[in-house]
PDB file of C-alpha atoms in Angstrom:
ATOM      1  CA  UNK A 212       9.387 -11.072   7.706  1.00  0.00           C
ATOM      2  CA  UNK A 213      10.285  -7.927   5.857  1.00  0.00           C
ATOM      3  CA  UNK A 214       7.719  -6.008   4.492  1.00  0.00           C
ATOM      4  CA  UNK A 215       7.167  -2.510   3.662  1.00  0.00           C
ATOM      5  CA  UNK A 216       6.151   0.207   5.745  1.00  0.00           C
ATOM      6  CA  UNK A 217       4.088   3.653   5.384  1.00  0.00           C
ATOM      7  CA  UNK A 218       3.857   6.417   7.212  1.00  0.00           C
ATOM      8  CA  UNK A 219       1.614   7.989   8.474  1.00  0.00           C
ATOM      9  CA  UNK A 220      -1.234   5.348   8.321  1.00  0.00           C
ATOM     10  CA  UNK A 221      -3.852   7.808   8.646  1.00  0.00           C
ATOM     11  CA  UNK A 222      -3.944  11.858   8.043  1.00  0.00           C
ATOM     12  CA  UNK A 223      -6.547  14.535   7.920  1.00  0.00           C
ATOM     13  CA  UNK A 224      -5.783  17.635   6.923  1.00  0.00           C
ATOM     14  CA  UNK A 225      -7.396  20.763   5.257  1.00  0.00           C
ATOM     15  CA  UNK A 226      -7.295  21.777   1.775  1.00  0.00           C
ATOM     16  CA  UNK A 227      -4.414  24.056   0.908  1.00  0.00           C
ATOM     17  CA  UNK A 228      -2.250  22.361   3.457  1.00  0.00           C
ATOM     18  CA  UNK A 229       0.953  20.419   2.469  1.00  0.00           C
ATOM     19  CA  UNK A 230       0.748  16.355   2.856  1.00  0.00           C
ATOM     20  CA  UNK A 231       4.407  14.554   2.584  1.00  0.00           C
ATOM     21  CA  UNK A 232       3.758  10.674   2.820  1.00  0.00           C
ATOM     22  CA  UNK A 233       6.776   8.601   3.255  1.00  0.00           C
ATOM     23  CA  UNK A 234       7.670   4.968   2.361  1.00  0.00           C
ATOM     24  CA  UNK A 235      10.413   2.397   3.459  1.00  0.00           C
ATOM     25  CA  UNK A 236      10.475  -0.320   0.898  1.00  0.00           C
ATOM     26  CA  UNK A 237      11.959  -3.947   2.129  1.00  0.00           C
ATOM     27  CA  UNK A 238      15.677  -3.650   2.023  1.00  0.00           C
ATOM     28  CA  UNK A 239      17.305  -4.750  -1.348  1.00  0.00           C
ATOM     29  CA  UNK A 240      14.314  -3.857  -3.439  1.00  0.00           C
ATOM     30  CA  UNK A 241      15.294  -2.062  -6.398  1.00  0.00           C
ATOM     31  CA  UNK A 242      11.964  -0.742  -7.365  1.00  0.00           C
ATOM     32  CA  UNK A 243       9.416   1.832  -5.786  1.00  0.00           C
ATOM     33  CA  UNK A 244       6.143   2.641  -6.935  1.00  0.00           C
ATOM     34  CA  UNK A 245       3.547   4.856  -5.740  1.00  0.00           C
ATOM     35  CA  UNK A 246      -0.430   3.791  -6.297  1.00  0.00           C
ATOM     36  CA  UNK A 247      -3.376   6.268  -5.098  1.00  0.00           C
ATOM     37  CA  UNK A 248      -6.778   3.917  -4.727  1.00  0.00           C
ATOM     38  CA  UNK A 249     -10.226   5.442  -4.543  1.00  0.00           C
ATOM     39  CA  UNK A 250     -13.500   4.120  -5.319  1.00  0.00           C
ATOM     40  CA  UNK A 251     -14.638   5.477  -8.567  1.00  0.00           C
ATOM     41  CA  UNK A 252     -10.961   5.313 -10.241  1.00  0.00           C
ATOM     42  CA  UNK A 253      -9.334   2.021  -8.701  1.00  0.00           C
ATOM     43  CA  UNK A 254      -5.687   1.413  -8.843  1.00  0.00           C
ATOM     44  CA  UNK A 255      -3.652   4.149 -10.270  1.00  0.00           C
ATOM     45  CA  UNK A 256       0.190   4.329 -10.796  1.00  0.00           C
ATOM     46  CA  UNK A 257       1.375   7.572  -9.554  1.00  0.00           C
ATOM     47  CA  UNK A 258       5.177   7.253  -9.992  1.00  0.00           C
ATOM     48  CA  UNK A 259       7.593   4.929 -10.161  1.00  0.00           C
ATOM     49  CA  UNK A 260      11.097   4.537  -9.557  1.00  0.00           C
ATOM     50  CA  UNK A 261      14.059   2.052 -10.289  1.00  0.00           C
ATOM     51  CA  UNK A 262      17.194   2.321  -8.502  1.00  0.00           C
ATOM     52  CA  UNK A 263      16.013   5.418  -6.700  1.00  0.00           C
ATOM     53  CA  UNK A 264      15.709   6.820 -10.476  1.00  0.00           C
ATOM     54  CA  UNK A 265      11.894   8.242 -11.266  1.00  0.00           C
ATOM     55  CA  UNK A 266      10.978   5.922 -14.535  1.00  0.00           C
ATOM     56  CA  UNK A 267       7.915   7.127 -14.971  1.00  0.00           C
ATOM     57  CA  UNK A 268       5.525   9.491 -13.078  1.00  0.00           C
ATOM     58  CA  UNK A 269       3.175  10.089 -16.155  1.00  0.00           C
ATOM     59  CA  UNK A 270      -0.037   9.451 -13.646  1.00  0.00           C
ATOM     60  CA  UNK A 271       0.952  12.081 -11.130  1.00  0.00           C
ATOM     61  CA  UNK A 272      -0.460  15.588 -11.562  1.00  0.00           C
ATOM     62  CA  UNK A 273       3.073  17.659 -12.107  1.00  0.00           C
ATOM     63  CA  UNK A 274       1.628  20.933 -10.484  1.00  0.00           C
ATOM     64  CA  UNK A 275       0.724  19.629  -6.928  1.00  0.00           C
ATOM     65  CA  UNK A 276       2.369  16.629  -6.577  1.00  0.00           C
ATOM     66  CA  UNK A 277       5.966  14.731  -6.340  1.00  0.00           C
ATOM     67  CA  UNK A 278       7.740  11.956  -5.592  1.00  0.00           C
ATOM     68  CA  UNK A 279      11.409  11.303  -4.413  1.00  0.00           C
ATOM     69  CA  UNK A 280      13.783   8.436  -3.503  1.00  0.00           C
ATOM     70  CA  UNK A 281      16.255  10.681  -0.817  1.00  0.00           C
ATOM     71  CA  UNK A 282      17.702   7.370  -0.652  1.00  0.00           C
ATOM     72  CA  UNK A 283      17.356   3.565  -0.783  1.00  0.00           C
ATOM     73  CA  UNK A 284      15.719   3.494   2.300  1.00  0.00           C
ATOM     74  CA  UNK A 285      12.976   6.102   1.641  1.00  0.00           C
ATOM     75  CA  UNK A 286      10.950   7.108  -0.547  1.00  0.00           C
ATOM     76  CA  UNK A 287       8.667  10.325  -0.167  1.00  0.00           C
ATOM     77  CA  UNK A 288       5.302  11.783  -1.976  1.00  0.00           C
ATOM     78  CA  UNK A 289       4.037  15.232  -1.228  1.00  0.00           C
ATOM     79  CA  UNK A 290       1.188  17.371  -2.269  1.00  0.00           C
ATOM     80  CA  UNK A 291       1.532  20.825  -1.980  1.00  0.00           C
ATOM     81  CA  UNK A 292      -1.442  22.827  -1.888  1.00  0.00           C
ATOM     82  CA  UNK A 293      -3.687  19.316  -1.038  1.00  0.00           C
ATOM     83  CA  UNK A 294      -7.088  19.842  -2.558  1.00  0.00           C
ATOM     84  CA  UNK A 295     -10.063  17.486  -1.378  1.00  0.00           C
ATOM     85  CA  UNK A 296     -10.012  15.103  -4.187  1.00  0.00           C
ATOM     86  CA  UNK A 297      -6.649  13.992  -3.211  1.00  0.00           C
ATOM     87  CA  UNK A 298      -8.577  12.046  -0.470  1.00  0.00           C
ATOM     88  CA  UNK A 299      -7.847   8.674  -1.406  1.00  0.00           C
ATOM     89  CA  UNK A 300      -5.506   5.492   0.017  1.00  0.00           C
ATOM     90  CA  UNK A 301      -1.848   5.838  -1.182  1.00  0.00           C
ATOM     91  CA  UNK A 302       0.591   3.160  -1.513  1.00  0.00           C
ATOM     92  CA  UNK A 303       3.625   2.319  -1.875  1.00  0.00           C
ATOM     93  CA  UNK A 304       5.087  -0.744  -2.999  1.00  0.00           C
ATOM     94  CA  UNK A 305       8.588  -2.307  -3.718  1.00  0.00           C
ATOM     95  CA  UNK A 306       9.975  -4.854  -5.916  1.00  0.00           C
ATOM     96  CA  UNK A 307      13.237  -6.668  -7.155  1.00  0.00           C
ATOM     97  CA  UNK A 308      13.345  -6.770 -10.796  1.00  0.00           C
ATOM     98  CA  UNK A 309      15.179  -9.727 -12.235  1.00  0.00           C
ATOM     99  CA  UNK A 310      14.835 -11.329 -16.354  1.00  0.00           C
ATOM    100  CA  UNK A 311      10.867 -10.760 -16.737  1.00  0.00           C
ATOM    101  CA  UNK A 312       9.316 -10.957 -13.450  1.00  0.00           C
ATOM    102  CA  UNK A 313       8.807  -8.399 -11.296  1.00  0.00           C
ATOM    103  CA  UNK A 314       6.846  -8.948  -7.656  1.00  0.00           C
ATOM    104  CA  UNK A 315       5.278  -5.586  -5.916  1.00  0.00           C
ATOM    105  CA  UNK A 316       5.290  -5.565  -2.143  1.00  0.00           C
ATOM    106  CA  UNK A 317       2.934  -2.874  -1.249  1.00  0.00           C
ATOM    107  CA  UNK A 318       2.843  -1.510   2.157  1.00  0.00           C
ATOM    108  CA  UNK A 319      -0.006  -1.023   4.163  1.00  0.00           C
ATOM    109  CA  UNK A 320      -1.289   2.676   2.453  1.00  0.00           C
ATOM    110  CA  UNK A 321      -1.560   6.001   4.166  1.00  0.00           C
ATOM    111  CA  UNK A 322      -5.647   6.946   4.204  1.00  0.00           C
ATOM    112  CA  UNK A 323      -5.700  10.462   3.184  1.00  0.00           C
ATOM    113  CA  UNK A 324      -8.572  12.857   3.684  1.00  0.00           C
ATOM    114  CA  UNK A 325      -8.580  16.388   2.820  1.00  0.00           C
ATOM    115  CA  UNK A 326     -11.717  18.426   4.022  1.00  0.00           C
TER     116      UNK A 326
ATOM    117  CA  UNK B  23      -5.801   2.994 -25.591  1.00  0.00           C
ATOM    118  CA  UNK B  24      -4.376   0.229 -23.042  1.00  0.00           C
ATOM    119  CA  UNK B  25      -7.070  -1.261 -21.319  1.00  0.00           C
ATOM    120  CA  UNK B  26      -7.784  -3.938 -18.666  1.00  0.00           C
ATOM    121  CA  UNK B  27     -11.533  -5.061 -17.851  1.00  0.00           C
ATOM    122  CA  UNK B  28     -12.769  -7.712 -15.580  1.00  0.00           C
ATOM    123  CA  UNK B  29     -16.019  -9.293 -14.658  1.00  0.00           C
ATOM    124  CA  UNK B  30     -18.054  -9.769 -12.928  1.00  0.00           C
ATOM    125  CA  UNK B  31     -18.106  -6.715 -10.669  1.00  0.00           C
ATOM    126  CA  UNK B  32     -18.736  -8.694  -8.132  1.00  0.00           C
ATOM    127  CA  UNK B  33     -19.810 -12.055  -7.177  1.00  0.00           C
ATOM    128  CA  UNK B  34     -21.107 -14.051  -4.112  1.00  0.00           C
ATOM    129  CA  UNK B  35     -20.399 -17.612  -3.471  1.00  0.00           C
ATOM    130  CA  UNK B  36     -20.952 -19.975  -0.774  1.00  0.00           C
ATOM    131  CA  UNK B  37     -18.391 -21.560   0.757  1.00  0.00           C
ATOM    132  CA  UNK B  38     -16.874 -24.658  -0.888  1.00  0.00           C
ATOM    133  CA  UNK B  39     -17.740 -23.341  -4.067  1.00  0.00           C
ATOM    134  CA  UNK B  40     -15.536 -22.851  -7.308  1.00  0.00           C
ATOM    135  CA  UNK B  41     -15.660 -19.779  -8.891  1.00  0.00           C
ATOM    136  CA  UNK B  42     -13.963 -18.330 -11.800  1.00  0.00           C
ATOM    137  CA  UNK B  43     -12.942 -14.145 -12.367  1.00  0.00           C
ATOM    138  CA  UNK B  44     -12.406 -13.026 -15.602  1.00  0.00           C
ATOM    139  CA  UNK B  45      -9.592 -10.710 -16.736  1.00  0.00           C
ATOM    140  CA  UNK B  46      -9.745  -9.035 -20.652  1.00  0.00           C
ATOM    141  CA  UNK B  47      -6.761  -6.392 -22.001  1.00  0.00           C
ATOM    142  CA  UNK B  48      -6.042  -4.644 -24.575  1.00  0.00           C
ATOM    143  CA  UNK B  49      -2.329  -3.695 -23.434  1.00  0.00           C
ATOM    144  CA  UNK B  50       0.043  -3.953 -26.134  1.00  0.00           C
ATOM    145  CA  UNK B  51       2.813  -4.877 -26.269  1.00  0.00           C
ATOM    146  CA  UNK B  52       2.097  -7.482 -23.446  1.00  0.00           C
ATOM    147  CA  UNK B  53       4.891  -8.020 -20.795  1.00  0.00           C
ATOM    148  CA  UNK B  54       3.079  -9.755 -18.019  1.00  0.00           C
ATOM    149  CA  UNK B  55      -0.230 -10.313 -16.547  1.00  0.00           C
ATOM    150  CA  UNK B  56      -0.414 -10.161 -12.204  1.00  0.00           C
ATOM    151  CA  UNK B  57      -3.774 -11.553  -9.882  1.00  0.00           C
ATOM    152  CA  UNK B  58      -3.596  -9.499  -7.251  1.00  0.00           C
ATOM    153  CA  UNK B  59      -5.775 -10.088  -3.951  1.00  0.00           C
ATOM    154  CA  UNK B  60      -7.003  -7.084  -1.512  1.00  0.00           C
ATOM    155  CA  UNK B  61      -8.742  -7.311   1.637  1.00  0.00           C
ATOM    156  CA  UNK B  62     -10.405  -4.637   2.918  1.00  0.00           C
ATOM    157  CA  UNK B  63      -8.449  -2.066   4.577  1.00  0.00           C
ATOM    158  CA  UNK B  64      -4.999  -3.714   2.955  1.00  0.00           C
ATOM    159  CA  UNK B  65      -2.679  -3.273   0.293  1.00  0.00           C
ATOM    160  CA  UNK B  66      -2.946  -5.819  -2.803  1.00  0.00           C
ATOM    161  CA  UNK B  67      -1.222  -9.229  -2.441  1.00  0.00           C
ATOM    162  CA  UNK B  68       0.830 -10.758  -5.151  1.00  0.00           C
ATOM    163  CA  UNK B  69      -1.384 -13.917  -6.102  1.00  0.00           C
ATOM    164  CA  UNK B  70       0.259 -15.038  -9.832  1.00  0.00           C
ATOM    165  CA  UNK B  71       2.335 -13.572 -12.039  1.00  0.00           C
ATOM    166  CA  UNK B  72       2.710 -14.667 -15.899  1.00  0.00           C
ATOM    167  CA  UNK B  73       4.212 -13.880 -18.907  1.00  0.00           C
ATOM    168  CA  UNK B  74       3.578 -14.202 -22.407  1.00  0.00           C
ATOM    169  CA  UNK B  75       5.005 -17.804 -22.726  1.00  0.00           C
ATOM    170  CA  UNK B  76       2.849 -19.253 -19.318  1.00  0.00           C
ATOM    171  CA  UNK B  77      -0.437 -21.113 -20.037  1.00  0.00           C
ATOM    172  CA  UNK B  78      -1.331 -22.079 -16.221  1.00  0.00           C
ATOM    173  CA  UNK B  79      -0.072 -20.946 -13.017  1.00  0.00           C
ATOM    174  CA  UNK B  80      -1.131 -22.109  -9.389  1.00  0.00           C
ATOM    175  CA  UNK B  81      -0.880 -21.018  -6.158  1.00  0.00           C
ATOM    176  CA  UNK B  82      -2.829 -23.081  -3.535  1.00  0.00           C
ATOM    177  CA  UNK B  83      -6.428 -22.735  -4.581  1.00  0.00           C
ATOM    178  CA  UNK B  84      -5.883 -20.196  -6.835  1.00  0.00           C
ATOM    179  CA  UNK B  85      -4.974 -21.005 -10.481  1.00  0.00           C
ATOM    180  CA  UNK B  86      -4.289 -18.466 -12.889  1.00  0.00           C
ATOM    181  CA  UNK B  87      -4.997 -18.822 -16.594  1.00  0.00           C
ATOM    182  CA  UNK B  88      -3.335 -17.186 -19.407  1.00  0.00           C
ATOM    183  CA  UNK B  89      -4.535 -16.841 -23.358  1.00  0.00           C
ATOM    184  CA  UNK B  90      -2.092 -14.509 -25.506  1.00  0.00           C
ATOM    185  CA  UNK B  91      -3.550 -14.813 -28.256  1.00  0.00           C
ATOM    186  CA  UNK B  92      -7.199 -14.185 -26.988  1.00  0.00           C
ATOM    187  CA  UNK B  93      -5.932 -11.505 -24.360  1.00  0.00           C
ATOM    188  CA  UNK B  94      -7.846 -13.004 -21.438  1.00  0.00           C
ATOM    189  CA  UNK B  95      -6.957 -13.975 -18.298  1.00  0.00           C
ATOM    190  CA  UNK B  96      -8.767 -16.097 -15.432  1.00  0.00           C
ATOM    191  CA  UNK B  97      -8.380 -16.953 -11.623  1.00  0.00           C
ATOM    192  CA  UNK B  98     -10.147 -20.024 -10.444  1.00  0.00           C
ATOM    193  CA  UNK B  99     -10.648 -20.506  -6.844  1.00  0.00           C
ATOM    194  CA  UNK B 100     -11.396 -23.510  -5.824  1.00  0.00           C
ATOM    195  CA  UNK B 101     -13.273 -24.590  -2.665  1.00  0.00           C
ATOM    196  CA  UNK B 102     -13.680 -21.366  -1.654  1.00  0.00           C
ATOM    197  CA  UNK B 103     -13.064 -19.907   2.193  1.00  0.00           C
ATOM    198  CA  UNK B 104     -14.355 -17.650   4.100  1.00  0.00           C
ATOM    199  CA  UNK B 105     -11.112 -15.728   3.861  1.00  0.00           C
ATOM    200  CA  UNK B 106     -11.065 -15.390   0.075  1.00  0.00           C
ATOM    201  CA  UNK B 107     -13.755 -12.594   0.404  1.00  0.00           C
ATOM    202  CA  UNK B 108     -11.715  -9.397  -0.628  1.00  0.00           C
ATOM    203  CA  UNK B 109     -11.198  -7.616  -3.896  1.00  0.00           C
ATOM    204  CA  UNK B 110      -9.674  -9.388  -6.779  1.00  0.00           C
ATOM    205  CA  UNK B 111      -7.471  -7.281  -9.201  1.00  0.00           C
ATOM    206  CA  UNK B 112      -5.475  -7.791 -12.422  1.00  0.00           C
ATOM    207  CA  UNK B 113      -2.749  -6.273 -13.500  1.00  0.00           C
ATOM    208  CA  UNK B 114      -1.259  -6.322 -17.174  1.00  0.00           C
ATOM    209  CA  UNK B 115       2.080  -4.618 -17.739  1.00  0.00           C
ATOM    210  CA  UNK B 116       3.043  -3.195 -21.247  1.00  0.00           C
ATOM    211  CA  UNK B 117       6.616  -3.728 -22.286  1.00  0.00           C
ATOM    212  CA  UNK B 118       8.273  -0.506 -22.720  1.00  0.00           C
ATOM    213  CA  UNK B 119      10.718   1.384 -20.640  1.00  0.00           C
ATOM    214  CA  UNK B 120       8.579   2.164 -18.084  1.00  0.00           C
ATOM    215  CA  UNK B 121       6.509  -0.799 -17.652  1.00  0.00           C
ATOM    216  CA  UNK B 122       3.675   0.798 -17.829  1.00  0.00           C
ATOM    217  CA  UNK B 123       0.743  -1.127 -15.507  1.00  0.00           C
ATOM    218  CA  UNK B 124      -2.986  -1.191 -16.404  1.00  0.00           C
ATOM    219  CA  UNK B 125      -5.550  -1.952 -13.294  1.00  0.00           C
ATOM    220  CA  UNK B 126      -8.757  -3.514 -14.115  1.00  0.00           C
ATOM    221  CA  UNK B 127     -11.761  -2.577 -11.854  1.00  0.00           C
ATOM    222  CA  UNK B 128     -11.024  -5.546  -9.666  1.00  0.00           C
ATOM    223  CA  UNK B 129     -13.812  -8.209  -8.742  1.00  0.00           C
ATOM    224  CA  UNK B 130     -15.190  -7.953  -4.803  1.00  0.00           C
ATOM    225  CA  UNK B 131     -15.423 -11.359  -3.682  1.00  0.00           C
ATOM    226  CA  UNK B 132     -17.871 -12.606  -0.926  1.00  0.00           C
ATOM    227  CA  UNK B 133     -18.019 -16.249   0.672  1.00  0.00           C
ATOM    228  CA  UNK B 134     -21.007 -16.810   2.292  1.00  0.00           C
ATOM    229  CA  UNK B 135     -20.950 -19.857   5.281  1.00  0.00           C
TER     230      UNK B 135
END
């Protein structure tokens, strides 16, 4: 049953440090996205990414964060300097887009808390 | 501005009960519309997925409804479980190059025995 996996599932850490969050998506997927979940906001789209190409990472602040596909098999986001409102659940999910449909798999989310 | 709202907030049930959770957007141009399902302490499940052309779409218990022209959206559960209690969350997608996605608040779900 493939699915996709996060790592790592759970990370504390104090402001100013760096935070790199990594995602395998289920082999053959040709899409990647990264979400960031909190209570007051919901769902956001942080970036995504079609064959390992970023699409569209309008909803990720530029200056602290980014995202990259090394390659098929992984896909990365880091903050650098973390600041306590980054604490939030971050996931990724994958997809296969074919003619109009598009399924997201999301993984399982990396709780992040930044004291 | 693209927007996706849903009520109610939340909702408790018993179980056996129907319920129905109600999806509004103002995304435009409209690609598709996703029902997603989260339980507590997991990522979102896939439920339905529709496009512009798709009145009705089941899956199990849960049937999704569709109205382009209106811009709403419902999920109908029927004869609820225990295990439906989680968050409920749509999804509309805007057709452009991105695919821009639009998350309503989600609905929290409870199923009272």
């Amino acid at each position: 049953d493939a699915r996709v996996t996060q790592t790592p599932r759970h990370k504390v850490t104090e402001m100013g440090q760096e935070v790199t969050m990594r995602c395998q998506p289920i082999l053959g997927h040709n899409t990647v996205f990264w979400y960031r979940q909190t209570m007051m906001q919901g769902l956001e789209l942080l970036a995504y990414f079609r064959n390992r190409a970023p699409l569209d990472d309008s909803g990720m602040p530029k200056d602290r964060f980014s995202a990259e596909m090394p390659d098929a098999t992984l896909a990365t986001l880091k903050i650098q300097p973390s600041e306590p409102r980054d604490s939030a659940v971050y996931f990724c999910a994958s997809g296969l887009v074919s003619f109009l449909q598009e399924t997201q798999y999301f993984g399982p989310g990396t709780r992040l808390l930044v004291l | 501005k693209n927007q996706v709202e849903q009520s109610p907030q939340s909702l408790i049930i018993l179980e056996g009960k129907n319920c129905t959770l109600q999806c509004n957007y103002t995304v435009s141009p409209f690609s598709n519309l996703r029902w997603y399902k989260q339980d507590t302490g997991r990522g979102p499940v896939s439920l339905t997925i529709m496009t512009f052309s798709e009145n009705t779409k089941s899956n199990g218990r849960y049937t999704a409804t569709l109205d382009a022209d209106t811009k709403q959206s419902s999920l109908h559960i029927t004869a609820s479980q225990l295990s439906d209690s989680a968050s409920y969350i749509c999804v509309v997608s805007a057709e452009n190059a991105g695919n821009m996605l639009t998350f309503g608040g989600g609905t929290r779900l409870m199923v009272k025995p």
